[in-house]
């Protein structure tokens, strides 16, 4: 029977069912980046990027994807915790076909998540910076095409240091002393992140005393608790001295604490140079992390995002062909990606050599630091659980004041257990 | 007569048969509608709730690194690992600290607010709404406000501005673990978000207490105030109080949003502020991708919540007739 308003019960039910079905379908669809508005013909492949801070990069990578004619490439730009989202997506079948990550991890290779890209390099292999290529190499096979090199360094305000009678620090003791002298009621001396450097410094304190995460062959723990304890104790002393900026609205990767005058020195990265230059002109300098003792060296961590292919992709060959086209054949795109928006060192030495931005000022200083002291922080053998064990120890030592030696021994035990699982 | 009786009987039988048929027919006609409305939600419940629970229980007996497909049967090894894992046990310790702070404080403040609002003679609805309103706010949004505006560590954060008026130096609220100032942010955030909800539960409890009881108490010489509260109000609110404590405790076990959003930094998360769900998130769903151990931990946690709930029910007589 038709109701006075013209709606029958059957009609209402059908409509409701339709709505529910539509909602369910919408809710069930996992967004892998595959859509219908691609540029080319052929298979549709999803390419994932993490969110770059520089304006224009997103548009640029979408432009590159659209220019590819042999596949319909859909770019997904991921804000927030990209690494966790990627790790979860790679477990299932809804992951991306091509994605970027900074290191090819041994456990990913063991889980057959990464496609072997060794054969796509050809003669271009020798043009890539060896250190960042090593970060993509497991058992002699290459799993990622490096796109850009980034590095971290210490920014300092030249005029403020001069006024306080402090020179750019070259040792950890000098850094602690300078931070204290530069601290006053309104300004803190040093910003190493809101956790006092526990998260970002990573292997840097170990390098500064001549040690590292893992041994050369990646199969043993590369540091000793007794020898490493003093440098972490020094970081704790600095943390509790009141000269570190803690709890800034933006963390270490954003130079705003430095440009807003909240701190006189800040640990940040090459990408921050344009923003700092715009805010402070030439009133800033950059140095490496100072050495911890006479057995160590100044430290500059470098890393490189690389383009990787999901081994579980339905279009592995198409994805490999696209990655090769974008990051090996089209050298102009790498130049544009690295130098037109922010400040990155091209992974290919031939492109880096011609980069004007890197031939003067802070850019040149940064390149010099990379050449003299640059080391890749994340290596294939250093897995996430190992990193968690290590950063837990740093958090407990630096922020909680726990005993450095016992914390490092606990971390070494956990890392050693992981290594035994990996290489059993 | 008999013919009429027979006819009448037939009619009676026929109408009963018709009613039964009509009911059956009615049921037959309503079944499709029932399934149209209930079916999708039931399917969603099975697909997204029950199946993952069963799958998780299965995975807990397998090695499942970087995969949700069971690879190697390991028996109870994952359970043994988790129960001897100092990090997981420490996460239970963090929960205990949190629960010790949050449960009694929430009960006391929400009961206090309920008593105040219950006795108001004017603007009662306004004050109820004001106290209840934060319950509608998302934990993530509230955590961001707490982190960026109130408890940031620089001189222009709200808390530090207030302290600055008294010439107190900047406090790194969320960075400092000794002294552990981060607990101030964690506890105040949850209190702000949840006391309004529990206040409403207590209000409902207060409204159920018969006025005659108070009148009888006054006739018997009880003094208004603490004496009446101690001997009439509090015992009458026993069932509500037990329910509030129980809900609070379960919510404390499930704490995730405020911890994760307040304590995580760009490159990590401190081990000293890691409740069980955050620990399991990092084990299974974070970059650890260890679904075997993560699932075992989830099962242990679920059992723990179940045991505590049953024990608490036994102890306080939850659900028992007054």
CSV table of N, CA, C and O in Angstrom, one decimal, chain A residues 9 13 16-17 20 28 81 83-84 87-88 91 111 113 152 185-186 188 194-195 199-200 236 239 245-249 251-252 262 384 392 395-396 399-400 414 424, chain B residues 29 33 36-37 40 48 66-68 72 87 148 152-156 167 170 172 174-178 260 265-267 269-272 274 281 285-287 289 291:
chain,number,residue,atom,x,y,z
A,9,UNK,N,6.3,1.1,1.7
A,9,UNK,CA,7.2,0.4,2.7
A,9,UNK,C,8.3,-0.3,2.0
A,9,UNK,O,9.5,-0.2,2.4
A,13,UNK,N,12.3,0.4,2.3
A,13,UNK,CA,13.2,-0.6,2.6
A,13,UNK,C,14.3,-0.7,1.6
A,13,UNK,O,15.5,-0.9,1.9
A,16,UNK,N,16.6,2.1,2.0
A,16,UNK,CA,17.5,1.9,3.2
A,16,UNK,C,18.6,0.9,2.9
A,16,UNK,O,19.8,1.1,3.2
A,17,UNK,N,18.1,-0.2,2.2
A,17,UNK,CA,19.1,-1.2,1.9
A,17,UNK,C,20.2,-0.7,1.0
A,17,UNK,O,21.4,-0.9,1.1
A,20,UNK,N,22.5,1.5,3.0
A,20,UNK,CA,23.4,0.7,3.9
A,20,UNK,C,24.5,0.0,3.0
A,20,UNK,O,25.7,0.0,3.4
A,28,UNK,N,34.3,-0.2,3.4
A,28,UNK,CA,35.2,-1.3,3.2
A,28,UNK,C,36.3,-1.0,2.3
A,28,UNK,O,37.3,-1.6,2.3
A,81,UNK,N,52.1,9.4,10.4
A,81,UNK,CA,53.1,8.3,10.6
A,81,UNK,C,53.2,7.4,9.4
A,81,UNK,O,52.6,6.3,9.4
A,83,UNK,N,55.7,5.6,8.1
A,83,UNK,CA,56.4,4.3,8.3
A,83,UNK,C,55.5,3.2,8.8
A,83,UNK,O,55.6,2.1,8.4
A,84,UNK,N,54.7,3.6,9.8
A,84,UNK,CA,53.8,2.6,10.4
A,84,UNK,C,52.7,2.2,9.5
A,84,UNK,O,52.4,1.0,9.3
A,87,UNK,N,54.3,-0.1,6.9
A,87,UNK,CA,54.6,-1.4,7.4
A,87,UNK,C,53.3,-2.2,7.5
A,87,UNK,O,53.3,-3.4,7.2
A,88,UNK,N,52.2,-1.6,7.9
A,88,UNK,CA,51.0,-2.3,8.1
A,88,UNK,C,50.4,-2.7,6.7
A,88,UNK,O,50.0,-3.8,6.5
A,91,UNK,N,52.0,-5.8,4.9
A,91,UNK,CA,51.6,-7.1,5.4
A,91,UNK,C,50.4,-7.7,4.6
A,91,UNK,O,50.4,-8.9,4.3
A,111,UNK,N,60.8,-11.5,4.7
A,111,UNK,CA,59.3,-11.6,4.6
A,111,UNK,C,58.8,-11.5,3.2
A,111,UNK,O,57.6,-11.4,2.9
A,113,UNK,N,58.8,-8.9,1.1
A,113,UNK,CA,58.0,-7.7,0.9
A,113,UNK,C,58.7,-6.8,-0.2
A,113,UNK,O,58.0,-6.0,-0.7
A,152,UNK,N,71.7,15.5,8.8
A,152,UNK,CA,71.4,16.3,10.0
A,152,UNK,C,72.6,17.0,10.5
A,152,UNK,O,73.7,16.5,10.3
A,185,UNK,N,66.8,33.8,30.6
A,185,UNK,CA,65.4,33.7,31.0
A,185,UNK,C,64.5,33.5,29.8
A,185,UNK,O,63.5,32.8,29.9
A,186,UNK,N,64.9,34.0,28.6
A,186,UNK,CA,64.0,33.9,27.5
A,186,UNK,C,64.4,32.8,26.5
A,186,UNK,O,63.7,32.3,25.6
A,188,UNK,N,66.8,29.3,25.5
A,188,UNK,CA,67.6,28.2,25.9
A,188,UNK,C,68.8,28.0,25.0
A,188,UNK,O,68.7,28.4,23.8
A,194,UNK,N,62.1,17.6,21.5
A,194,UNK,CA,61.4,17.7,22.8
A,194,UNK,C,61.7,16.6,23.7
A,194,UNK,O,61.3,16.6,24.9
A,195,UNK,N,62.3,15.5,23.3
A,195,UNK,CA,62.7,14.4,24.2
A,195,UNK,C,64.2,14.5,24.5
A,195,UNK,O,64.8,13.6,25.0
A,199,UNK,N,65.3,10.6,20.8
A,199,UNK,CA,64.7,9.9,19.6
A,199,UNK,C,65.6,10.2,18.3
A,199,UNK,O,65.8,9.3,17.5
A,200,UNK,N,66.1,11.4,18.2
A,200,UNK,CA,66.7,11.8,16.9
A,200,UNK,C,68.2,11.5,16.8
A,200,UNK,O,68.7,11.2,15.8
A,236,UNK,N,72.8,13.2,29.6
A,236,UNK,CA,71.8,13.3,30.7
A,236,UNK,C,72.2,14.6,31.5
A,236,UNK,O,71.2,15.3,31.9
A,239,UNK,N,70.8,17.4,29.7
A,239,UNK,CA,69.4,17.5,29.8
A,239,UNK,C,68.9,18.1,31.1
A,239,UNK,O,68.0,18.9,31.2
A,245,UNK,N,66.2,23.3,25.4
A,245,UNK,CA,64.8,23.7,25.2
A,245,UNK,C,64.0,22.4,25.1
A,245,UNK,O,64.4,21.4,24.3
A,246,UNK,N,63.0,22.3,25.9
A,246,UNK,CA,62.1,21.1,25.9
A,246,UNK,C,60.7,21.5,25.8
A,246,UNK,O,60.3,22.5,26.4
A,247,UNK,N,59.9,20.8,25.1
A,247,UNK,CA,58.4,21.1,25.0
A,247,UNK,C,58.1,22.2,24.0
A,247,UNK,O,57.1,22.9,24.2
A,248,UNK,N,58.9,22.4,23.0
A,248,UNK,CA,58.6,23.4,22.0
A,248,UNK,C,57.4,22.9,21.1
A,248,UNK,O,57.2,21.7,21.0
A,249,UNK,N,56.6,23.9,20.6
A,249,UNK,CA,55.4,23.5,19.8
A,249,UNK,C,55.8,22.6,18.6
A,249,UNK,O,55.0,21.7,18.3
A,251,UNK,N,58.8,20.1,16.7
A,251,UNK,CA,59.9,19.3,17.1
A,251,UNK,C,61.2,19.6,16.3
A,251,UNK,O,61.2,20.5,15.5
A,252,UNK,N,62.2,18.8,16.5
A,252,UNK,CA,63.6,19.1,16.0
A,252,UNK,C,63.6,19.3,14.5
A,252,UNK,O,64.4,20.1,14.0
A,262,UNK,N,63.8,30.9,20.2
A,262,UNK,CA,63.6,30.2,21.4
A,262,UNK,C,64.9,29.5,21.9
A,262,UNK,O,65.1,29.1,23.0
A,384,UNK,N,63.5,-2.5,13.3
A,384,UNK,CA,62.7,-1.7,14.2
A,384,UNK,C,62.8,-2.1,15.7
A,384,UNK,O,62.9,-1.3,16.6
A,392,UNK,N,64.7,3.1,23.7
A,392,UNK,CA,64.2,3.0,25.1
A,392,UNK,C,65.3,3.3,26.1
A,392,UNK,O,65.1,4.0,27.1
A,395,UNK,N,66.1,6.9,26.2
A,395,UNK,CA,65.0,7.7,26.9
A,395,UNK,C,65.2,7.5,28.4
A,395,UNK,O,65.0,8.5,29.1
A,396,UNK,N,65.4,6.3,28.8
A,396,UNK,CA,65.6,6.0,30.3
A,396,UNK,C,66.8,6.7,30.8
A,396,UNK,O,66.8,7.2,31.9
A,399,UNK,N,66.2,11.0,29.9
A,399,UNK,CA,65.1,11.7,30.5
A,399,UNK,C,64.7,11.2,31.9
A,399,UNK,O,64.2,12.0,32.6
A,400,UNK,N,65.1,10.0,32.2
A,400,UNK,CA,64.7,9.5,33.5
A,400,UNK,C,65.9,9.5,34.5
A,400,UNK,O,65.7,9.3,35.7
A,414,UNK,N,68.8,-7.2,24.2
A,414,UNK,CA,67.6,-7.3,23.3
A,414,UNK,C,68.1,-7.3,21.8
A,414,UNK,O,67.5,-8.0,21.0
A,424,UNK,N,69.5,-17.0,12.3
A,424,UNK,CA,69.6,-18.3,12.9
A,424,UNK,C,69.7,-19.3,11.8
A,424,UNK,O,69.4,-19.1,10.7
B,29,UNK,N,6.5,-11.8,6.5
B,29,UNK,CA,6.7,-10.6,5.7
B,29,UNK,C,7.7,-9.6,6.4
B,29,UNK,O,8.3,-8.8,5.8
B,33,UNK,N,12.6,-7.5,6.1
B,33,UNK,CA,12.9,-6.2,6.6
B,33,UNK,C,13.9,-6.3,7.8
B,33,UNK,O,14.9,-5.5,7.9
B,36,UNK,N,17.3,-6.9,6.4
B,36,UNK,CA,17.8,-5.7,5.7
B,36,UNK,C,18.5,-4.7,6.7
B,36,UNK,O,19.5,-4.2,6.4
B,37,UNK,N,17.8,-4.6,7.8
B,37,UNK,CA,18.3,-3.6,8.8
B,37,UNK,C,19.4,-4.2,9.7
B,37,UNK,O,20.4,-3.6,10.0
B,40,UNK,N,23.4,-6.2,7.6
B,40,UNK,CA,24.7,-5.5,7.3
B,40,UNK,C,25.5,-5.3,8.6
B,40,UNK,O,26.7,-5.5,8.6
B,48,UNK,N,34.4,-7.6,11.3
B,48,UNK,CA,35.4,-6.7,11.8
B,48,UNK,C,35.6,-6.8,13.3
B,48,UNK,O,36.5,-6.2,13.8
B,66,UNK,N,55.8,-9.8,10.3
B,66,UNK,CA,55.5,-9.2,9.0
B,66,UNK,C,54.4,-9.9,8.2
B,66,UNK,O,54.4,-9.8,7.0
B,67,UNK,N,53.6,-10.6,8.8
B,67,UNK,CA,52.5,-11.3,8.1
B,67,UNK,C,51.4,-11.6,9.1
B,67,UNK,O,51.6,-11.7,10.3
B,68,UNK,N,50.1,-11.5,8.6
B,68,UNK,CA,49.0,-11.9,9.4
B,68,UNK,C,48.6,-13.4,9.1
B,68,UNK,O,47.5,-13.9,9.6
B,72,UNK,N,54.6,-20.5,11.6
B,72,UNK,CA,55.1,-21.7,12.3
B,72,UNK,C,54.4,-21.8,13.6
B,72,UNK,O,54.4,-20.8,14.4
B,87,UNK,N,59.3,-5.5,29.3
B,87,UNK,CA,58.7,-4.3,28.8
B,87,UNK,C,57.1,-4.4,28.9
B,87,UNK,O,56.5,-3.4,29.2
B,148,UNK,N,49.8,21.2,22.9
B,148,UNK,CA,50.3,22.4,22.2
B,148,UNK,C,50.0,23.7,22.9
B,148,UNK,O,50.7,24.7,22.8
B,152,UNK,N,52.7,22.8,26.9
B,152,UNK,CA,54.0,22.8,26.2
B,152,UNK,C,55.0,23.4,27.1
B,152,UNK,O,54.7,24.0,28.1
B,153,UNK,N,56.3,23.2,26.8
B,153,UNK,CA,57.3,23.5,27.7
B,153,UNK,C,57.9,24.9,27.6
B,153,UNK,O,58.8,25.2,28.3
B,154,UNK,N,57.4,25.7,26.6
B,154,UNK,CA,58.0,27.0,26.4
B,154,UNK,C,57.3,28.1,27.3
B,154,UNK,O,56.2,27.8,27.9
B,155,UNK,N,57.8,29.3,27.2
B,155,UNK,CA,57.3,30.3,28.2
B,155,UNK,C,55.9,30.7,27.9
B,155,UNK,O,55.2,31.2,28.8
B,156,UNK,N,55.4,30.5,26.6
B,156,UNK,CA,54.1,31.0,26.3
B,156,UNK,C,53.0,29.9,26.4
B,156,UNK,O,51.9,30.1,26.0
B,167,UNK,N,56.8,33.9,39.1
B,167,UNK,CA,58.3,33.8,38.9
B,167,UNK,C,58.9,32.4,39.0
B,167,UNK,O,60.0,32.2,39.4
B,170,UNK,N,60.2,27.9,33.5
B,170,UNK,CA,59.5,27.0,32.6
B,170,UNK,C,59.6,25.6,33.0
B,170,UNK,O,60.7,25.1,33.4
B,172,UNK,N,59.2,21.7,31.7
B,172,UNK,CA,59.0,20.9,30.5
B,172,UNK,C,58.0,19.7,30.8
B,172,UNK,O,58.4,18.6,31.0
B,174,UNK,N,55.9,17.7,29.4
B,174,UNK,CA,55.8,16.4,28.8
B,174,UNK,C,57.1,15.7,28.6
B,174,UNK,O,57.2,14.6,28.2
B,175,UNK,N,58.2,16.5,28.7
B,175,UNK,CA,59.5,15.9,28.5
B,175,UNK,C,60.1,15.4,29.7
B,175,UNK,O,61.0,14.4,29.6
B,176,UNK,N,59.8,15.9,30.8
B,176,UNK,CA,60.5,15.5,32.1
B,176,UNK,C,59.9,14.2,32.7
B,176,UNK,O,58.7,14.1,32.9
B,177,UNK,N,60.9,13.3,32.9
B,177,UNK,CA,60.5,12.0,33.6
B,177,UNK,C,61.0,12.0,35.0
B,177,UNK,O,60.6,11.1,35.8
B,178,UNK,N,61.8,12.9,35.3
B,178,UNK,CA,62.3,13.0,36.7
B,178,UNK,C,62.4,14.5,37.1
B,178,UNK,O,63.4,15.1,36.7
B,260,UNK,N,49.4,8.1,23.7
B,260,UNK,CA,50.0,8.2,22.4
B,260,UNK,C,50.2,9.6,21.9
B,260,UNK,O,51.3,10.0,21.4
B,265,UNK,N,56.9,11.5,20.2
B,265,UNK,CA,57.6,12.6,19.5
B,265,UNK,C,57.8,12.2,18.1
B,265,UNK,O,57.4,11.1,17.7
B,266,UNK,N,58.5,13.1,17.3
B,266,UNK,CA,58.6,12.8,15.9
B,266,UNK,C,59.4,11.5,15.7
B,266,UNK,O,59.2,10.8,14.6
B,267,UNK,N,60.2,11.1,16.6
B,267,UNK,CA,61.0,9.9,16.3
B,267,UNK,C,60.9,8.8,17.4
B,267,UNK,O,61.7,7.9,17.5
B,269,UNK,N,58.8,7.1,21.2
B,269,UNK,CA,57.9,7.1,22.3
B,269,UNK,C,58.6,6.5,23.5
B,269,UNK,O,59.3,5.5,23.4
B,270,UNK,N,58.5,7.2,24.7
B,270,UNK,CA,59.3,6.8,25.8
B,270,UNK,C,58.8,5.6,26.5
B,270,UNK,O,57.5,5.4,26.6
B,271,UNK,N,59.7,4.7,27.0
B,271,UNK,CA,59.2,3.4,27.6
B,271,UNK,C,58.5,3.6,28.9
B,271,UNK,O,57.7,2.8,29.3
B,272,UNK,N,58.8,4.8,29.6
B,272,UNK,CA,58.3,4.9,31.0
B,272,UNK,C,56.8,5.4,31.0
B,272,UNK,O,56.2,5.4,32.0
B,274,UNK,N,54.3,3.9,28.9
B,274,UNK,CA,53.7,3.0,27.8
B,274,UNK,C,52.7,2.1,28.4
B,274,UNK,O,53.1,1.0,28.9
B,281,UNK,N,50.4,-2.0,20.6
B,281,UNK,CA,50.4,-1.3,19.3
B,281,UNK,C,51.7,-1.3,18.7
B,281,UNK,O,51.9,-1.6,17.5
B,285,UNK,N,51.2,-3.6,15.6
B,285,UNK,CA,50.7,-2.7,14.5
B,285,UNK,C,51.7,-1.6,14.1
B,285,UNK,O,51.7,-1.0,13.1
B,286,UNK,N,52.7,-1.4,15.0
B,286,UNK,CA,53.7,-0.4,14.7
B,286,UNK,C,54.7,-1.0,13.7
B,286,UNK,O,54.4,-2.0,13.0
B,287,UNK,N,55.9,-0.5,13.7
B,287,UNK,CA,56.9,-1.0,12.8
B,287,UNK,C,57.4,-2.4,13.2
B,287,UNK,O,58.2,-3.0,12.5
B,289,UNK,N,55.6,-5.1,13.8
B,289,UNK,CA,54.9,-6.0,12.9
B,289,UNK,C,55.0,-7.5,13.4
B,289,UNK,O,55.2,-8.4,12.6
B,291,UNK,N,52.9,-10.0,14.9
B,291,UNK,CA,51.5,-10.3,15.2
B,291,UNK,C,51.3,-11.4,16.2
B,291,UNK,O,50.3,-11.5,16.9
